[in-house]
Coordinates of C-alpha atoms in Angstrom, one line a residue:
X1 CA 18.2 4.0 6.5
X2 CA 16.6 3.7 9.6
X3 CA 13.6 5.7 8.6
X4 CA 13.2 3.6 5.6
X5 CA 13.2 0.5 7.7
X6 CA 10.3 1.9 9.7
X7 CA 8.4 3.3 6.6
X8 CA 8.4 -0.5 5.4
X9 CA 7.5 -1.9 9.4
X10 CA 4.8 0.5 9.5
X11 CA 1.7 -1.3 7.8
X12 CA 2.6 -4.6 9.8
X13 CA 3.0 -2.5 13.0
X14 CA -0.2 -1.0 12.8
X15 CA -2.2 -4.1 11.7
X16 CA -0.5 -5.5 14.8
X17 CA -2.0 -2.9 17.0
X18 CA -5.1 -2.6 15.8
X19 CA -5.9 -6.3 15.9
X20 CA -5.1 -6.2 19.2
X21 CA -7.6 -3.4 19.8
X22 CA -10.2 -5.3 18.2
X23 CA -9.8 -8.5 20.2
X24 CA -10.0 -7.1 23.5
X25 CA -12.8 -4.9 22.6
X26 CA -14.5 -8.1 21.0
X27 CA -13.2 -11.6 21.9
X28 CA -15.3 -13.5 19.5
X29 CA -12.6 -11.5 16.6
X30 CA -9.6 -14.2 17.5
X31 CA -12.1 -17.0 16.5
X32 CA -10.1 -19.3 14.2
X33 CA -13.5 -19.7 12.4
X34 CA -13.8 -15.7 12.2
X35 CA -10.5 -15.4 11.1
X36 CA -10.6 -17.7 8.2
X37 CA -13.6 -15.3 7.5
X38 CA -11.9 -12.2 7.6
X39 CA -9.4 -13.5 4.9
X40 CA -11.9 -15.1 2.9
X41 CA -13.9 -11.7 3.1
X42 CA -10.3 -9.7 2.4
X43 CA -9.8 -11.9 -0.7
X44 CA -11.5 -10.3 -3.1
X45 CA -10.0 -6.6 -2.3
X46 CA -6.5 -7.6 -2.0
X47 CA -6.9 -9.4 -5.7
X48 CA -7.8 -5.9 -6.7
X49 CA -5.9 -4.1 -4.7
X50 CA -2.6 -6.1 -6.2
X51 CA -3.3 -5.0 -9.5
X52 CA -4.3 -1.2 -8.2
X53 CA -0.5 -1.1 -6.4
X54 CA 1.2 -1.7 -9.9
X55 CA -0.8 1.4 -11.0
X56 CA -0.4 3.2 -8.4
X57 CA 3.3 2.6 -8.3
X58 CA 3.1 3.9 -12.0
X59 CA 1.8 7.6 -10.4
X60 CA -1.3 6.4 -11.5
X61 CA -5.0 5.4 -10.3
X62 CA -7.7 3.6 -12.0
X63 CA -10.8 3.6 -10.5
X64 CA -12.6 1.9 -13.2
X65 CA -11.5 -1.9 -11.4
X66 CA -15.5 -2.1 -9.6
X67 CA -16.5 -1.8 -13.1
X68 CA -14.3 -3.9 -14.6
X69 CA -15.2 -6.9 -12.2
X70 CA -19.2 -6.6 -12.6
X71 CA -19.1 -6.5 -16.4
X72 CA -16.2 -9.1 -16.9
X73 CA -18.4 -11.8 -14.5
X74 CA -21.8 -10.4 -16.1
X75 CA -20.2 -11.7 -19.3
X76 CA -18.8 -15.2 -17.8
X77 CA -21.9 -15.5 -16.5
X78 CA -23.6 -15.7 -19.8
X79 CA -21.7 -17.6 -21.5
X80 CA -22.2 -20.5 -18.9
X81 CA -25.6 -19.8 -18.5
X82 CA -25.5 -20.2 -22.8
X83 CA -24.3 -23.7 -22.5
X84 CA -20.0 -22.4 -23.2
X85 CA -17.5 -24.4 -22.3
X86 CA -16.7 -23.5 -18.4
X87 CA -12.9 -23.0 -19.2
X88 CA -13.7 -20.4 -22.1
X89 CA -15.9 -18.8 -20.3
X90 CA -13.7 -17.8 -17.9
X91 CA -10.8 -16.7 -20.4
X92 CA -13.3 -14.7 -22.4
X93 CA -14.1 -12.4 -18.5
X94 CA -10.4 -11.9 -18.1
X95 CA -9.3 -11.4 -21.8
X96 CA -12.5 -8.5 -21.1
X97 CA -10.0 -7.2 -18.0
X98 CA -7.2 -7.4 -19.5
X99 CA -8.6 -5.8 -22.7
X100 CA -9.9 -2.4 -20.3
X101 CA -6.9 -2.4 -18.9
X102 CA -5.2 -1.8 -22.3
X103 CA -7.5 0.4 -23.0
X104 CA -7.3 2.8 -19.8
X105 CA -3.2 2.7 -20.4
X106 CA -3.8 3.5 -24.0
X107 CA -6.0 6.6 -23.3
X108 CA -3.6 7.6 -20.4
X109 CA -0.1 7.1 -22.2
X110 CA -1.1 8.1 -26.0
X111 CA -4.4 10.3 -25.4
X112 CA -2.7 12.5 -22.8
X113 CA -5.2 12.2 -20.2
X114 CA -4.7 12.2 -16.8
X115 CA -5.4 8.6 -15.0
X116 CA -8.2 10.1 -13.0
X117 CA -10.5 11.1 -16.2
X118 CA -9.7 8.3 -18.1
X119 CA -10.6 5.3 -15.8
X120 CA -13.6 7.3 -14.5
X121 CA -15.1 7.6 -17.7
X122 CA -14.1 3.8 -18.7
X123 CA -15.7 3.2 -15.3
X124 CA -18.7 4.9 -16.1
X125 CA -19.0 3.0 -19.7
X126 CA -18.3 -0.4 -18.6
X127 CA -20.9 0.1 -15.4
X128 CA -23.6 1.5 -17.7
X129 CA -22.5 -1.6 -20.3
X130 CA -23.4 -4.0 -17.3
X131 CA -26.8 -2.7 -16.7
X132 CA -27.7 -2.9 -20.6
X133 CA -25.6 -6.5 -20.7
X134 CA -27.6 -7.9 -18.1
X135 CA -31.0 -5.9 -18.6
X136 CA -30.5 -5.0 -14.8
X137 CA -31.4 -8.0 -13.5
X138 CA -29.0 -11.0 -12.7
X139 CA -27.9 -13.7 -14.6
X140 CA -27.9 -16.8 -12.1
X141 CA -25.1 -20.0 -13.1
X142 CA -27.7 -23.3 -13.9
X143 CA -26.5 -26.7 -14.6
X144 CA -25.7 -29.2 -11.9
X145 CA -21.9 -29.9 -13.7
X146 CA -21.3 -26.2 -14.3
X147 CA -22.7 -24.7 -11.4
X148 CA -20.9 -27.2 -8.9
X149 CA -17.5 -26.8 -11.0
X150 CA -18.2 -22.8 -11.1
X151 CA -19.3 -23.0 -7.2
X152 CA -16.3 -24.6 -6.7
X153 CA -14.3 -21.3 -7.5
X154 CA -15.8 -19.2 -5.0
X155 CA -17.1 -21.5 -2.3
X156 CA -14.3 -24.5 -2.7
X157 CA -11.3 -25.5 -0.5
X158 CA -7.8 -26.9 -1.3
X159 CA -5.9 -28.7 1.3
X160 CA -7.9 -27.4 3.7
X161 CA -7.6 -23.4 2.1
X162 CA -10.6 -22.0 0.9
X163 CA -10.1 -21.5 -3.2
X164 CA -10.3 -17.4 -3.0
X165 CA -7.4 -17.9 -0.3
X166 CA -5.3 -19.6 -2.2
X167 CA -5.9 -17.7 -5.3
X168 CA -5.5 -14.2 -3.3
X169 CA -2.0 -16.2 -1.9
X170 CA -0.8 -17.4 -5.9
X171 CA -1.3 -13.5 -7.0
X172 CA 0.5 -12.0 -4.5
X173 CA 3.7 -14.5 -5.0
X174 CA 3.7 -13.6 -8.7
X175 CA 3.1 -10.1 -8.2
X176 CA 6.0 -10.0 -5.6
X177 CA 8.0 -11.8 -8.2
X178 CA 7.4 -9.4 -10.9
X179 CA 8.1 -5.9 -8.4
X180 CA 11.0 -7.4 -7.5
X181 CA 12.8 -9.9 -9.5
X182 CA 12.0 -8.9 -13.0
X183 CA 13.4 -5.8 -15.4
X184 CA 10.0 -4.7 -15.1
X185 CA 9.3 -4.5 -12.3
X186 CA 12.8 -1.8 -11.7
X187 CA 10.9 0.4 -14.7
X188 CA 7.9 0.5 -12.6
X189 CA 9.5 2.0 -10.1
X190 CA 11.6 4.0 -12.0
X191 CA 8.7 5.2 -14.1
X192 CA 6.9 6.4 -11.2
X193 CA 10.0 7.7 -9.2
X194 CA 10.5 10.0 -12.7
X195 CA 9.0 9.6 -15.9
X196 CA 10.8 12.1 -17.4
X197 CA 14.3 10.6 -16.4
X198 CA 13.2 7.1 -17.1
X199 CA 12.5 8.1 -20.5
X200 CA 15.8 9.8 -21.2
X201 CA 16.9 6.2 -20.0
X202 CA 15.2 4.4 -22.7
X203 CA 12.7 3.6 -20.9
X204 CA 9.9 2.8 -22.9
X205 CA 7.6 4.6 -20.4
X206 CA 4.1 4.1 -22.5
X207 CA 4.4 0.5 -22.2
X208 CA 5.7 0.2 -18.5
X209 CA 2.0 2.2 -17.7
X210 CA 0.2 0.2 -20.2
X211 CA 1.2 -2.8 -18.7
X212 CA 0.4 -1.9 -15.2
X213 CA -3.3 -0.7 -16.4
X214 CA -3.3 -4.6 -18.3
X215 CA -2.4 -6.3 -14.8
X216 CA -5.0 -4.3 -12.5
X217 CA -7.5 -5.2 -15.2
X218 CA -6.5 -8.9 -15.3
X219 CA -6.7 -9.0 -11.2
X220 CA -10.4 -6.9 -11.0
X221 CA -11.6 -9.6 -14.0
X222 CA -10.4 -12.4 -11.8
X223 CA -11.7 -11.0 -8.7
X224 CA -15.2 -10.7 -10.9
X225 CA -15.2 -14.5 -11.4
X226 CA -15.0 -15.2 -7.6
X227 CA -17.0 -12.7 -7.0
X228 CA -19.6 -14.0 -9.4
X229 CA -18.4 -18.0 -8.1
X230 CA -19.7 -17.4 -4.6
X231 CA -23.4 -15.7 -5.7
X232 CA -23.6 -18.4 -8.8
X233 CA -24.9 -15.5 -10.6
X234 CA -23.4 -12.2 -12.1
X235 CA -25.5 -9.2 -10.1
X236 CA -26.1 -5.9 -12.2
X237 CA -24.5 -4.1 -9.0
X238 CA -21.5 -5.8 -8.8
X239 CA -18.2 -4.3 -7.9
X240 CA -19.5 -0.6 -6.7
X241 CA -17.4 1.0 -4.1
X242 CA -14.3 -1.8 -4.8
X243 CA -12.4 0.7 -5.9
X244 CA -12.5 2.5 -3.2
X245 CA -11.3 -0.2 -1.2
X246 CA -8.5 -1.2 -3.4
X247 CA -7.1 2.4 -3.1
X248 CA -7.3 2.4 0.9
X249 CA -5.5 -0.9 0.9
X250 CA -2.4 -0.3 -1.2
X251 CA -2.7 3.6 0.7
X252 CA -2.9 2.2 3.9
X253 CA -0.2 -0.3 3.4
X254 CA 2.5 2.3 2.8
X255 CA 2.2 2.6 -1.3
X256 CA 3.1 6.9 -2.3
X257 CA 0.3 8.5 -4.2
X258 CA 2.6 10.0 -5.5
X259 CA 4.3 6.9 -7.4
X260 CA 7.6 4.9 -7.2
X261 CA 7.0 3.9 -3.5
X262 CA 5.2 1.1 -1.7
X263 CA 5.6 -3.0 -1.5
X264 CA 3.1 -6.0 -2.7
X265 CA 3.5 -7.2 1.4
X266 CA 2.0 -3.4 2.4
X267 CA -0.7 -4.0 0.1
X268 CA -1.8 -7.3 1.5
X269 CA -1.9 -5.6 5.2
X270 CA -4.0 -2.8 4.1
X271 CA -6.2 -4.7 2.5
X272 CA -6.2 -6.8 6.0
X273 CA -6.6 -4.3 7.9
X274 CA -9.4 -2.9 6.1
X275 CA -11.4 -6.6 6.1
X276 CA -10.5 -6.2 9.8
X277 CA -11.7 -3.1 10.2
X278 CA -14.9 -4.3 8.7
X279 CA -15.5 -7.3 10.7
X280 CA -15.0 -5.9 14.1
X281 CA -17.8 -2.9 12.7
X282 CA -19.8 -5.8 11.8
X283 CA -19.1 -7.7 15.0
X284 CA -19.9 -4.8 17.2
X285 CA -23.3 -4.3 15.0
X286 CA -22.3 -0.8 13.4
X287 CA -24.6 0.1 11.0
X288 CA -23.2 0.3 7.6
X289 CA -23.4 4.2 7.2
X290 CA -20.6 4.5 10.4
X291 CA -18.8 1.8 8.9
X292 CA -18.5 3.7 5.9
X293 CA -17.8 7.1 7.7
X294 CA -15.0 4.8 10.5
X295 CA -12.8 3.9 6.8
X296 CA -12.7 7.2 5.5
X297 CA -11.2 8.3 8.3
X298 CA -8.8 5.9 8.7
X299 CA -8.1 6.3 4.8
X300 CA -7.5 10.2 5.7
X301 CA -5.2 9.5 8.1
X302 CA -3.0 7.2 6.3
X303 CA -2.7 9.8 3.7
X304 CA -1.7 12.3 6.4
X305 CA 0.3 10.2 7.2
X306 CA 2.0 9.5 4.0
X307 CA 2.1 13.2 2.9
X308 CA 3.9 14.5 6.4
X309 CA 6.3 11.7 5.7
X310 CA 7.3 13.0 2.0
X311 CA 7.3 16.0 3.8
X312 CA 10.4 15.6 5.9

């Protein structure tokens, strides 16, 4: 019991500590206005990252989500920049997440292919789908009413919260809802504990993936609007390397690889400490190639980490 206790104290233990290397190595880091930019920045990859834990709680991965967020606000994009109604444009990007999601579950639970092939090829598809979408160029947001409205999305505040904040703050409630108060939510685990015993349950197993592949979709499309809010325009490039990031944060904040283990709170502190991580690199004036080389290593350790744990 005790160990479990630690397991779940670990993530906030370790963003504790490494905060408090980064402010006494830089004391510009414990800026309230740098703060509110480290969550602003960490927004974005803890939306994703949300959606990537119920996957990888499945025994899953999908690393199609970078993908999934350029072409879903390339295609919001568009249909504002085509004079559509603001509101439906923004369904139509994440009916397109939710609808690769499917897809990638569908491929995974009914084609028999492992998670790793499957999202990599839809990841593939949907980036090379971008590039012909947009004709590789980007597709800027015009219109004073739309563009301000739009603007609003990525750039706005609410009671004082900047609007990516507050959305990052809405999905993690539900999603903490969901893991913990919902019959689904017991499946997940379950399903990712053991498929095979879940099943002989009556579980319905297919549809507990399915469903998980659905939300990390939904969460990468919304993340795309954001995303695509703050530029006012949908870039061909979008979302490359987010996946990557959305792994290390539900990794570093305690979520198995393995499946059936890990908390929506562990996510949001990896995906903290990682936007920490990358404003004290930035802060110090680390060029982008050590910043790149400083998070794999901390990724390698937490899965070190993780693996001597399940280990014992």
């Amino acid at each position: 019991m005790e160990n479990r206790n630690l397991d779940k104290l670990r993530p906030i233990i370790g963003l504790i500590i490494f905060s408090v290397i980064i402010s006494i190595l830089n004391p510009r880091f414990l800026t309230m206005g740098n703060l509110l930019n480290v969550f602003r920045q960490t927004s974005i990859n803890a939306i994703i990252a949300a959606g990537m834990t119920f996957v990888i709680l499945s025994a899953g991965i999908d690393l199609s989500v970078g993908s999934i967020l350029g072409f879903s606000g390339a295609v919001g994009a568009k249909m504002l920049a085509s004079g559509y109604n603001i509101w439906l444009s923004l369904l139509a990007a994440i009916v397109i997440g939710a609808v690769a999601g499917i897809v990638n579950g569908i491929i995974i639970t009914k084609g028999k292919v492992q998670p790793f092939i499957a999202t990599l090829a839809i990841m593939i598809l949907l980036r090379g789908a971008t590039m012909v979408f947009t004709s590789g160029r980007p597709i800027p947001v015009s219109g004073e009413h739309i563009s301000g409205v739009f603007r609003w999305i990525g750039t706005g505040e609410v009671l004082g919260i900047p609007v990516p904040i507050a959305i990052m703050i809405i999905v993690f409630i539900v999603c903490y809802y969901i893991l913990n108060h919902t019959q689904y939510g017991r499946h997940l685990y379950a399903v990712g504990g053991n498929e095979e015993a879940s099943l002989l349950s009556g579980v319905n197993t297919a549809k507990i993936k399915i469903l998980a592949y659905t939300a990390s979709g939904i969460l990468a499309a919304i993340a795309g609007i954001i995303v695509t809010s703050r530029l006012s325009s949908a870039q061909p490039t979008s979302g490359e390397g987010y996946e990557l990031d959305a792994i290390a944060a539900v990794v570093l904040g305690g979520t198995s690889l393995v499946g059936g283990q890990g908390t929506i709170i562990g996510t949001i502190i990896g995906a903290l400490i990682i936007g920490i991580l990358n404003n004290a690199l930035n802060l110090m004036d680390v060029q982008s190639y050590y910043q790149m080389i400083a998070k794999a290593i901390v990724i390698i350790v937490a899965v070190l980490l993780d693996k001597k744990e399940k280990t014992k």
